[in-house]
Amino acid sequence: MSVTSVVAVVRRRVELAGDGYPPLYPAVTLAASAGLTIGAVVQRLPLEPPWWALLGAAIATLSLVVDLWIPSKVVCAVLAAVAVAVMLMDPVPVDVAPLLLALTTAIAAAMESLRRGLAVAALSVAVVLVGSQAGHLQSPAVYVLAILCGWLVGYMILYQKLLSQNELRDQRARSEQAANEERRRIAREVHDVIAHSLSITMLNVTGARRALQQGADDEALEALEDAERLGRQAMTEIRYIVKVLGSSDDSAAPTPSARDIDRLVDDYRKAGVAVSFDVDVDLEAIPAPLGAALYRITQESLTNVVKHSRTPTATVTLTADADIVLCVRNPHSPVTGRASSDGSGIDGMKQRAQLLGGVVDAGGHQKAWVVRAAFPGAAAAVRRAG
């Protein structure tokens, strides 16, 4: 095995020993453990022979090797406690060996559960107290305090890790939610554009065919020109929508406004739909988000008239008393009951209204199909803007 392979394996084992912490954390703790072990042995070198010190160092080294290969820090802490207990058989002044217990307690508290971390802390304190009672350790209170501080620091690190993990989960959840909402928004836009353009295009093509059958070439040409214009307009809007999908800049996307409702109604009239439009609101004063919602709701409602009504006739009214209310009424019943459940059109209208605090009701009323969108409190904002 080459040196590069060995380094890669060691690096991988260090990362696994970190249990999700940055690689610097396990590297520092392993180096500190090795340093304390060496220091404890050096303190005992004047002893002849330092068998207890060497045995303790061997056990401490085994704990470091185990730390790289076994994910449980409790096993490493037990081995470290045994190593310190063996080293205490050769007492020295100002012993650094018990500091290894404080370090292993901190590691266990940071990487294990609260119960296991407390168990390791209790074991470490027990080793210090037994060594003190045997007369092999001076100032046990200092070492007990070091162990307790090690546990506290380790638990604080664990708590910070859990907070960071929760924050990451929340961020991922918010990101997924935002992505889902954006996908639904794009789906609504594409649905509205395609359904609207295709319905009017088909009406114009049908009108052109009938005009050609009756020899009215001018009317057929005008109908085909309208169909071509609407088709190009739909393609342009879809290109913009697709462009927005790959860009963080939403300014390029064309957003219809309330003043475009006149042009929308006129397109349907040209296509042969009898549409009356009554408005007592200054369309220029309606805010852009509300205007875009009113436009799309009107567009979808008229599209449903073309798709589902026996006779393409509709009345569009836009009023502003206490609320801004848009009402699209088709005085003829739908061909089937599918007008309220076909596709995502009705759901899309409701979602648009809900985003602005409004509500949409769609259904049959007195042998007519009515779509009513109400935006509470919006009328006052329009009057102030006007």
XYZ file of N, CA, C and O in Angstrom, residues 184-363:
720
model
N -45.513 25.323 -8.756
C -46.954 25.524 -8.909
C -47.255 26.849 -9.605
O -48.173 26.927 -10.425
N -46.472 27.873 -9.284
C -46.687 29.171 -9.939
C -46.402 29.081 -11.435
O -47.178 29.583 -12.261
N -45.295 28.425 -11.779
C -44.956 28.272 -13.194
C -46.021 27.434 -13.900
O -46.418 27.735 -15.039
N -46.499 26.387 -13.224
C -47.545 25.545 -13.834
C -48.809 26.356 -14.089
O -49.459 26.205 -15.134
N -49.173 27.222 -13.139
C -50.362 28.055 -13.347
C -50.160 29.001 -14.526
O -51.066 29.190 -15.352
N -48.963 29.622 -14.605
C -48.708 30.560 -15.694
C -48.774 29.855 -17.052
O -49.407 30.350 -17.993
N -48.102 28.702 -17.142
C -48.098 27.973 -18.414
C -49.506 27.515 -18.768
O -49.935 27.592 -19.924
N -50.249 27.021 -17.767
C -51.623 26.592 -18.017
C -52.468 27.732 -18.549
O -53.198 27.586 -19.535
N -52.363 28.902 -17.891
C -53.184 30.041 -18.316
C -52.829 30.497 -19.726
O -53.702 30.768 -20.553
N -51.522 30.586 -20.003
C -51.090 31.065 -21.317
C -51.528 30.108 -22.413
O -52.106 30.505 -23.428
N -51.272 28.808 -22.212
C -51.582 27.835 -23.262
C -53.088 27.696 -23.453
O -53.602 27.694 -24.586
N -53.829 27.570 -22.341
C -55.281 27.397 -22.467
C -55.922 28.599 -23.144
O -56.784 28.464 -24.024
N -55.510 29.787 -22.743
C -56.078 31.009 -23.339
C -55.759 31.111 -24.826
O -56.652 31.313 -25.663
N -54.474 30.957 -25.163
C -54.079 31.141 -26.563
C -54.698 30.080 -27.466
O -55.168 30.384 -28.574
N -54.733 28.831 -26.996
C -55.285 27.772 -27.836
C -56.790 27.940 -28.028
O -57.310 27.704 -29.130
N -57.500 28.346 -26.973
C -58.945 28.496 -27.116
C -59.299 29.584 -28.121
O -60.158 29.396 -28.999
N -58.613 30.735 -28.008
C -58.918 31.821 -28.952
C -58.412 31.483 -30.343
O -59.063 31.799 -31.356
N -57.251 30.835 -30.427
C -56.727 30.452 -31.744
C -57.688 29.505 -32.452
O -57.955 29.658 -33.659
N -58.217 28.535 -31.702
C -59.157 27.607 -32.320
C -60.437 28.321 -32.765
O -61.010 28.018 -33.832
N -60.906 29.296 -31.988
C -62.071 30.060 -32.405
C -61.785 30.842 -33.684
O -62.615 30.909 -34.604
N -60.597 31.466 -33.742
C -60.235 32.220 -34.951
C -60.092 31.306 -36.159
O -60.508 31.652 -37.278
N -59.490 30.152 -35.953
C -59.339 29.218 -37.075
C -60.706 28.723 -37.545
O -60.963 28.607 -38.759
N -61.586 28.442 -36.571
C -62.940 28.026 -36.949
C -63.658 29.128 -37.718
O -64.331 28.879 -38.741
N -63.500 30.380 -37.235
C -64.108 31.505 -37.952
C -63.527 31.672 -39.340
O -64.266 31.973 -40.301
N -62.226 31.477 -39.474
C -61.601 31.596 -40.793
C -62.109 30.517 -41.736
O -62.363 30.764 -42.927
N -62.255 29.299 -41.235
C -62.764 28.213 -42.085
C -64.180 28.518 -42.576
O -64.492 28.348 -43.763
N -65.027 28.991 -41.663
C -66.390 29.307 -42.078
C -66.417 30.469 -43.071
O -67.205 30.469 -44.027
N -65.544 31.474 -42.825
C -65.503 32.604 -43.750
C -65.053 32.163 -45.138
O -65.580 32.619 -46.162
N -64.071 31.253 -45.196
C -63.631 30.751 -46.493
C -64.728 29.956 -47.174
O -64.892 30.017 -48.398
N -65.480 29.193 -46.390
C -66.583 28.429 -46.979
C -67.662 29.351 -47.559
O -68.305 29.020 -48.551
N -67.813 30.530 -46.921
C -68.828 31.467 -47.391
C -68.261 32.492 -48.374
O -68.977 33.386 -48.829
N -66.975 32.372 -48.680
C -66.366 33.280 -49.652
C -65.957 34.616 -49.094
O -65.602 35.524 -49.861
N -65.953 34.798 -47.781
C -65.546 36.073 -47.171
C -64.053 36.011 -46.885
O -63.626 35.707 -45.766
N -63.267 36.301 -47.916
C -61.817 36.174 -47.772
C -61.237 37.179 -46.776
O -60.284 36.866 -46.052
N -61.777 38.398 -46.726
C -61.235 39.421 -45.821
C -61.422 39.014 -44.363
O -60.513 39.159 -43.533
N -62.597 38.499 -44.037
C -62.845 38.060 -42.668
C -61.956 36.874 -42.302
O -61.458 36.769 -41.179
N -61.765 35.975 -43.258
C -60.886 34.831 -42.998
C -59.461 35.280 -42.758
O -58.768 34.787 -41.853
N -58.993 36.246 -43.566
C -57.636 36.750 -43.391
C -57.460 37.425 -42.034
O -56.445 37.219 -41.354
N -58.468 38.206 -41.642
C -58.384 38.876 -40.338
C -58.364 37.860 -39.195
O -57.613 38.013 -38.226
N -59.183 36.825 -39.297
C -59.215 35.794 -38.257
C -57.886 35.052 -38.179
O -57.377 34.763 -37.085
N -57.296 34.751 -39.325
C -56.003 34.066 -39.323
C -54.903 34.965 -38.776
O -53.986 34.489 -38.090
N -54.967 36.256 -39.067
C -53.981 37.185 -38.510
C -54.079 37.246 -36.990
O -53.060 37.274 -36.289
N -55.327 37.268 -36.480
C -55.501 37.266 -35.028
C -54.967 35.978 -34.416
O -54.332 35.982 -33.348
N -55.226 34.848 -35.072
C -54.725 33.572 -34.564
C -53.202 33.553 -34.547
O -52.581 33.087 -33.586
N -52.586 34.080 -35.615
C -51.128 34.130 -35.666
C -50.567 35.036 -34.571
O -49.580 34.704 -33.902
N -51.220 36.193 -34.368
C -50.745 37.126 -33.351
C -50.808 36.505 -31.957
O -49.857 36.609 -31.168
N -51.925 35.857 -31.671
C -52.060 35.243 -30.358
C -51.079 34.080 -30.166
O -50.558 33.865 -29.078
N -50.854 33.326 -31.230
C -49.885 32.236 -31.140
C -48.487 32.750 -30.865
O -47.758 32.202 -30.030
N -48.093 33.832 -31.562
C -46.767 34.410 -31.323
C -46.673 34.995 -29.912
O -45.643 34.885 -29.242
N -47.755 35.620 -29.471
C -47.768 36.182 -28.130
C -47.620 35.081 -27.086
O -46.874 35.225 -26.105
N -48.316 33.963 -27.269
C -48.208 32.849 -26.330
C -46.799 32.275 -26.319
O -46.244 31.961 -25.252
N -46.199 32.146 -27.501
C -44.830 31.634 -27.567
C -43.869 32.564 -26.843
O -42.954 32.113 -26.138
N -44.062 33.871 -27.001
C -43.194 34.831 -26.322
C -43.328 34.717 -24.805
O -42.320 34.701 -24.074
N -44.572 34.628 -24.322
C -44.772 34.517 -22.879
C -44.164 33.232 -22.331
O -43.554 33.227 -21.257
N -44.313 32.133 -23.057
C -43.747 30.869 -22.587
C -42.224 30.932 -22.578
O -41.559 30.413 -21.671
N -41.637 31.576 -23.602
C -40.168 31.731 -23.614
C -39.707 32.499 -22.377
O -38.699 32.153 -21.746
N -40.416 33.567 -22.030
C -40.050 34.340 -20.853
C -40.175 33.504 -19.583
O -39.328 33.567 -18.694
N -41.246 32.725 -19.493
C -41.443 31.893 -18.309
C -40.321 30.875 -18.179
O -39.758 30.661 -17.098
N -39.953 30.232 -19.289
C -38.861 29.263 -19.271
C -37.541 29.947 -18.935
O -36.692 29.402 -18.216
N -37.361 31.169 -19.413
C -36.145 31.913 -19.104
C -36.042 32.201 -17.620
O -34.970 32.116 -17.021
N -37.163 32.516 -16.997
C -37.171 32.793 -15.570
C -36.768 31.545 -14.778
O -36.143 31.638 -13.720
N -37.115 30.358 -15.278
C -36.768 29.124 -14.577
C -35.270 28.971 -14.405
O -34.806 28.402 -13.424
N -34.489 29.479 -15.357
C -33.045 29.355 -15.273
C -32.350 30.599 -14.805
O -31.135 30.695 -14.897
N -33.079 31.544 -14.275
C -32.488 32.807 -13.845
C -33.145 33.259 -12.562
O -34.309 32.981 -12.293
N -32.363 33.959 -11.724
C -32.905 34.518 -10.490
C -33.533 35.871 -10.718
O -34.084 36.473 -9.796
N -33.482 36.400 -11.937
C -34.043 37.708 -12.245
C -35.437 37.521 -12.808
O -35.606 36.977 -13.892
N -36.437 37.979 -12.049
C -37.822 37.843 -12.483
C -38.292 39.034 -13.306
O -39.428 39.060 -13.761
N -37.416 40.035 -13.483
C -37.861 41.238 -14.162
C -38.128 41.014 -15.638
O -38.816 41.790 -16.274
N -37.547 39.933 -16.201
C -37.735 39.704 -17.630
C -39.102 39.107 -17.951
O -39.525 39.108 -19.091
N -39.775 38.574 -16.955
C -41.049 37.911 -17.206
C -42.150 38.940 -17.415
O -42.321 39.840 -16.596
N -42.902 38.861 -18.509
C -43.985 39.821 -18.730
C -45.132 39.551 -17.772
O -45.597 38.430 -17.652
N -45.557 40.575 -17.053
C -46.654 40.432 -16.099
C -47.835 41.246 -16.576
O -47.736 42.475 -16.698
N -48.968 40.618 -16.876
C -50.145 41.373 -17.299
C -50.676 42.207 -16.141
O -50.478 41.874 -14.970
N -51.363 43.278 -16.476
C -51.937 44.156 -15.461
C -53.435 44.284 -15.698
O -53.989 43.745 -16.665
N -54.097 45.033 -14.821
C -55.550 45.186 -14.926
C -55.942 45.901 -16.216
O -56.989 45.617 -16.801
N -55.117 46.837 -16.662
C -55.470 47.565 -17.883
C -55.411 46.678 -19.122
O -55.935 47.052 -20.181
N -54.791 45.507 -19.016
C -54.752 44.579 -20.147
C -56.036 43.766 -20.272
O -56.198 43.019 -21.240
N -56.948 43.885 -19.301
C -58.198 43.134 -19.383
C -59.025 43.597 -20.582
O -59.695 42.785 -21.243
N -58.980 44.895 -20.895
C -59.691 45.395 -22.078
C -59.221 44.687 -23.341
O -60.034 44.259 -24.167
N -57.903 44.560 -23.489
C -57.364 43.888 -24.677
C -57.738 42.418 -24.671
O -58.037 41.835 -25.727
N -57.731 41.806 -23.492
C -58.109 40.398 -23.379
C -59.557 40.193 -23.827
O -59.850 39.278 -24.624
N -60.457 41.033 -23.331
C -61.869 40.920 -23.716
C -62.031 41.163 -25.214
O -62.814 40.472 -25.903
N -61.277 42.114 -25.743
C -61.372 42.408 -27.170
C -60.919 41.228 -28.019
O -61.495 40.956 -29.079
N -59.884 40.501 -27.547
C -59.429 39.313 -28.281
C -60.541 38.266 -28.354
O -60.743 37.629 -29.398
N -61.241 38.061 -27.258
C -62.332 37.089 -27.278
C -63.482 37.570 -28.168
O -64.135 36.763 -28.842
N -63.749 38.859 -28.153
C -64.802 39.367 -29.031
C -64.452 39.130 -30.489
O -65.298 38.722 -31.296
N -63.194 39.394 -30.846
C -62.773 39.165 -32.230
C -62.895 37.699 -32.610
O -63.114 37.378 -33.784
N -62.709 36.827 -31.621
C -62.787 35.394 -31.896
C -64.224 34.887 -31.945
O -64.444 33.695 -32.168
N -65.195 35.773 -31.722
C -66.586 35.371 -31.840
C -67.308 35.136 -30.530
O -68.447 34.655 -30.533
N -66.690 35.465 -29.398
C -67.337 35.313 -28.100
C -68.026 36.631 -27.752
O -67.407 37.697 -27.792
N -69.290 36.546 -27.412
C -70.045 37.744 -27.039
C -69.743 38.073 -25.576
O -70.293 37.457 -24.655
N -68.849 39.032 -25.370
C -68.410 39.396 -24.029
C -68.751 40.858 -23.775
O -68.387 41.733 -24.570
N -69.447 41.107 -22.661
C -69.683 42.477 -22.222
C -68.806 42.748 -21.006
O -68.667 41.884 -20.137
N -68.239 43.951 -20.960
C -67.293 44.288 -19.898
C -67.729 45.589 -19.246
O -67.710 46.650 -19.872
N -68.123 45.512 -17.983
C -68.541 46.672 -17.206
C -67.557 46.882 -16.068
O -67.310 45.954 -15.275
N -67.003 48.072 -15.959
C -66.002 48.351 -14.945
C -66.242 49.731 -14.360
O -66.513 50.687 -15.090
N -66.189 49.860 -13.043
C -66.303 51.165 -12.401
C -65.069 51.440 -11.528
O -65.142 52.144 -10.530
N -63.952 50.846 -11.933
C -62.687 51.010 -11.214
C -61.669 51.602 -12.165
O -61.675 51.301 -13.370
N -60.807 52.462 -11.633
C -59.701 52.978 -12.422
C -58.665 51.867 -12.566
O -57.921 51.549 -11.619
N -58.628 51.242 -13.740
C -57.731 50.109 -13.939
C -56.266 50.486 -13.762
O -55.446 49.661 -13.348
N -55.924 51.722 -14.072
C -54.539 52.168 -13.936
C -54.110 52.219 -12.469
O -52.918 52.114 -12.168
N -55.075 52.396 -11.555
C -54.741 52.541 -10.134
C -54.630 51.217 -9.404
O -54.209 51.182 -8.252
N -55.004 50.124 -10.037
C -54.935 48.822 -9.373
C -53.479 48.384 -9.271
O -52.750 48.403 -10.268
N -53.018 47.984 -8.095
C -51.626 47.550 -7.933
C -51.289 46.375 -8.851
O -52.158 45.579 -9.213
N -50.008 46.277 -9.198
C -49.570 45.263 -10.174
C -49.917 43.836 -9.760
O -50.456 43.072 -10.574
N -49.627 43.388 -8.523
C -49.970 41.992 -8.179
C -51.460 41.713 -8.272
O -51.871 40.668 -8.798
N -52.284 42.655 -7.789
C -53.731 42.467 -7.864
C -54.206 42.506 -9.308
O -55.072 41.726 -9.724
N -53.629 43.410 -10.104
C -54.013 43.490 -11.509
C -53.682 42.222 -12.271
O -54.478 41.760 -13.110
N -52.497 41.639 -11.984
C -52.125 40.384 -12.652
C -53.094 39.260 -12.272
O -53.481 38.449 -13.120
N -53.495 39.208 -10.992
C -54.442 38.174 -10.562
C -55.799 38.362 -11.234
O -56.417 37.391 -11.696
N -56.290 39.604 -11.308
C -57.577 39.860 -11.965
C -57.518 39.471 -13.434
O -58.471 38.887 -13.983
N -56.408 39.788 -14.087
C -56.252 39.438 -15.506
C -56.294 37.926 -15.690
O -57.018 37.417 -16.559
N -55.510 37.189 -14.892
C -55.434 35.741 -15.060
C -56.765 35.074 -14.725
O -57.158 34.104 -15.377
N -57.461 35.574 -13.701
C -58.755 34.988 -13.358
C -59.763 35.233 -14.475
O -60.536 34.343 -14.847
N -59.757 36.446 -15.041
C -60.641 36.735 -16.177
C -60.287 35.856 -17.368
O -61.169 35.304 -18.046
N -59.007 35.700 -17.609
C -58.539 34.882 -18.732
C -58.989 33.436 -18.588
O -59.531 32.841 -19.528
N -58.802 32.871 -17.404
C -59.191 31.478 -17.193
C -60.705 31.317 -17.265
O -61.210 30.319 -17.798
N -61.439 32.273 -16.732
C -62.900 32.177 -16.757
C -63.429 32.211 -18.181
O -64.309 31.416 -18.553
N -62.904 33.116 -19.002
C -63.355 33.186 -20.394
C -62.922 31.956 -21.171
O -63.641 31.487 -22.071
N -61.741 31.427 -20.831
C -61.308 30.189 -21.484
C -62.261 29.042 -21.174
O -62.610 28.238 -22.047
N -62.714 28.968 -19.928
C -63.675 27.924 -19.561
C -65.019 28.118 -20.267
O -65.712 27.147 -20.583
N -65.394 29.381 -20.515
C -66.621 29.639 -21.273
C -66.498 29.039 -22.668
O -67.421 28.387 -23.174
N -65.342 29.257 -23.297
C -65.137 28.720 -24.644
C -65.106 27.190 -24.614
O -65.667 26.526 -25.492
N -64.480 26.615 -23.610
C -64.293 25.165 -23.558
C -65.569 24.419 -23.201
O -65.819 23.330 -23.715
N -66.382 24.977 -22.299
C -67.450 24.197 -21.706
C -68.862 24.705 -21.992
O -69.816 23.976 -21.722
N -68.989 25.925 -22.459
C -70.333 26.474 -22.624
C -70.930 26.078 -23.969
O -70.218 25.985 -24.975
N -72.266 25.886 -23.976
C -72.947 25.599 -25.251
C -72.878 26.820 -26.169
O -72.702 26.692 -27.369
N -73.027 27.995 -25.572
C -72.986 29.233 -26.352
C -71.936 30.149 -25.741
O -72.019 30.502 -24.557
N -70.894 30.542 -26.500
C -69.828 31.380 -25.942
C -70.297 32.809 -25.686
O -70.125 33.704 -26.519
N -70.908 33.004 -24.539
C -71.397 34.319 -24.138
C -71.003 34.546 -22.680
O -71.107 33.632 -21.859
N -70.555 35.760 -22.357
C -70.123 36.024 -20.990
C -70.307 37.493 -20.663
O -70.281 38.358 -21.540
N -70.466 37.750 -19.358
C -70.536 39.105 -18.829
C -69.455 39.249 -17.762
O -69.403 38.467 -16.806
N -68.600 40.249 -17.954
C -67.504 40.496 -17.020
C -67.759 41.833 -16.326
O -67.931 42.857 -16.989
N -67.798 41.821 -15.003
C -67.994 43.051 -14.232
C -66.881 43.167 -13.197
O -66.468 42.176 -12.584
N -66.396 44.372 -13.016
C -65.343 44.656 -12.045
C -65.777 45.867 -11.237
O -65.903 46.977 -11.773
N -66.027 45.666 -9.960
C -66.546 46.729 -9.097
C -65.627 46.918 -7.897
O -64.855 46.020 -7.527
N -65.737 48.103 -7.284
C -64.932 48.423 -6.108
C -65.786 49.210 -5.131
O -65.918 50.427 -5.245
N -66.400 48.495 -4.192
C -67.112 49.146 -3.094
C -66.232 49.017 -1.849
O -65.240 49.712 -1.723
N -66.625 48.167 -0.924
C -65.718 47.876 0.188
C -64.598 46.943 -0.267
O -63.458 47.037 0.192
N -64.942 46.033 -1.188
C -63.976 45.085 -1.742
C -63.914 45.271 -3.253
O -64.810 45.848 -3.871
N -62.841 44.787 -3.824
C -62.765 44.679 -5.287
C -63.323 43.321 -5.666
O -62.842 42.286 -5.188
N -64.328 43.326 -6.517
C -65.024 42.096 -6.884
C -65.019 41.960 -8.399
O -65.440 42.874 -9.124
N -64.533 40.832 -8.869
C -64.576 40.484 -10.290
C -65.577 39.359 -10.457
O -65.510 38.339 -9.758
N -66.503 39.530 -11.387
C -67.534 38.519 -11.618
C -67.606 38.224 -13.110
O -67.776 39.133 -13.929
N -67.425 36.961 -13.455
C -67.550 36.500 -14.838
C -68.733 35.538 -14.873
O -68.696 34.476 -14.242
N -69.754 35.927 -15.640
C -70.998 35.158 -15.653
C -71.287 34.662 -17.058
O -71.260 35.434 -18.015
N -71.533 33.374 -17.157
C -71.933 32.767 -18.417
C -73.400 32.372 -18.287
O -73.731 31.471 -17.498
N -74.295 33.055 -18.996
C -75.723 32.816 -18.790
C -76.213 31.467 -19.275
O -77.405 31.182 -19.186
N -75.328 30.636 -19.760
C -75.732 29.313 -20.241
C -75.009 28.258 -19.422
O -73.838 28.399 -19.086
N -75.694 27.185 -19.101
C -75.102 26.114 -18.305
C -73.975 25.452 -19.077
O -73.999 25.378 -20.318
N -72.978 24.920 -18.398
C -71.922 24.175 -19.071
C -72.469 22.924 -19.747
O -73.528 22.418 -19.399
N -71.699 22.437 -20.707
C -72.096 21.225 -21.414
C -72.191 20.062 -20.437
O -73.099 19.257 -20.474
N -71.222 19.970 -19.520
C -71.212 18.921 -18.501
C -70.856 19.553 -17.178
O -70.643 20.761 -17.075
N -70.781 18.734 -16.175
C -70.386 19.234 -14.863
C -68.891 19.324 -14.693
O -68.414 19.518 -13.585
N -68.153 19.184 -15.788
C -66.706 19.155 -15.664
C -66.095 20.543 -15.562
O -64.909 20.677 -15.347
N -66.872 21.592 -15.738
C -66.279 22.920 -15.773
C -65.619 23.292 -14.471
O -64.678 24.059 -14.454
N -66.079 22.742 -13.380
C -65.501 23.100 -12.088
C -64.377 22.173 -11.659
O -63.716 22.431 -10.675
N -64.164 21.098 -12.393
C -63.155 20.145 -11.939
C -62.169 19.754 -13.011
O -61.275 18.965 -12.763
N -62.291 20.255 -14.191
C -61.410 19.852 -15.279
C -60.078 20.570 -15.142
O -60.009 21.783 -15.099
N -59.002 19.801 -15.061
C -57.680 20.395 -15.034
C -57.424 21.153 -13.740
O -57.998 20.879 -12.697
N -56.529 22.144 -13.806
C -56.139 22.902 -12.619
C -56.556 24.351 -12.710
O -56.078 25.172 -11.935
N -57.452 24.692 -13.653
C -57.816 26.091 -13.851
C -58.489 26.715 -12.657
O -58.097 27.783 -12.176
N -59.535 26.069 -12.119
C -60.254 26.611 -10.971
C -59.335 26.662 -9.751
O -59.304 27.652 -9.023
N -58.591 25.596 -9.531
C -57.653 25.587 -8.403
C -56.614 26.691 -8.546
O -56.237 27.327 -7.558
N -56.134 26.902 -9.756
C -55.162 27.970 -9.978
C -55.726 29.341 -9.647
O -55.049 30.180 -9.048
N -56.995 29.585 -10.043
C -57.621 30.858 -9.713
C -57.739 31.036 -8.199
O -57.486 32.123 -7.658
N -58.120 29.987 -7.508
C -58.257 30.083 -6.048
C -56.912 30.346 -5.382
O -56.815 31.143 -4.437
N -55.865 29.695 -5.874
C -54.546 29.899 -5.291
C -54.053 31.319 -5.531
O -53.449 31.936 -4.634
N -54.309 31.860 -6.713
C -53.912 33.245 -6.991
C -54.607 34.205 -6.029
O -53.990 35.133 -5.495
N -55.889 33.998 -5.833
C -56.638 34.888 -4.946
C -56.164 34.751 -3.503
O -56.026 35.752 -2.786
N -55.900 33.546 -3.050
C -55.467 33.338 -1.677
C -54.147 34.016 -1.381
O -53.928 34.512 -0.274
N -53.245 34.060 -2.357
C -51.963 34.728 -2.152
C -52.132 36.210 -1.862
O -51.269 36.827 -1.222
N -53.237 36.806 -2.307
C -53.498 38.229 -2.087
C -54.598 38.451 -1.063
O -55.136 39.560 -0.958
N -54.947 37.428 -0.316
C -55.971 37.558 0.706
C -57.387 37.533 0.175
O -58.326 37.929 0.881
N -57.570 37.080 -1.061
C -58.895 37.038 -1.661
C -59.473 35.641 -1.690
O -58.873 34.675 -1.198
N -60.656 35.539 -2.274
C -61.337 34.255 -2.363
C -62.060 34.174 -3.697
O -62.544 35.178 -4.216
N -62.103 32.977 -4.266
C -62.768 32.731 -5.538
C -63.827 31.661 -5.336
O -63.538 30.599 -4.772
N -65.035 31.957 -5.805
C -66.129 30.983 -5.824
C -66.520 30.735 -7.277
O -66.690 31.681 -8.050
N -66.656 29.477 -7.634
C -67.033 29.114 -9.002
C -68.065 28.010 -8.937
O -67.879 27.002 -8.242
N -69.163 28.189 -9.654
C -70.198 27.169 -9.667
C -71.451 27.635 -10.379
O -71.528 28.765 -10.884
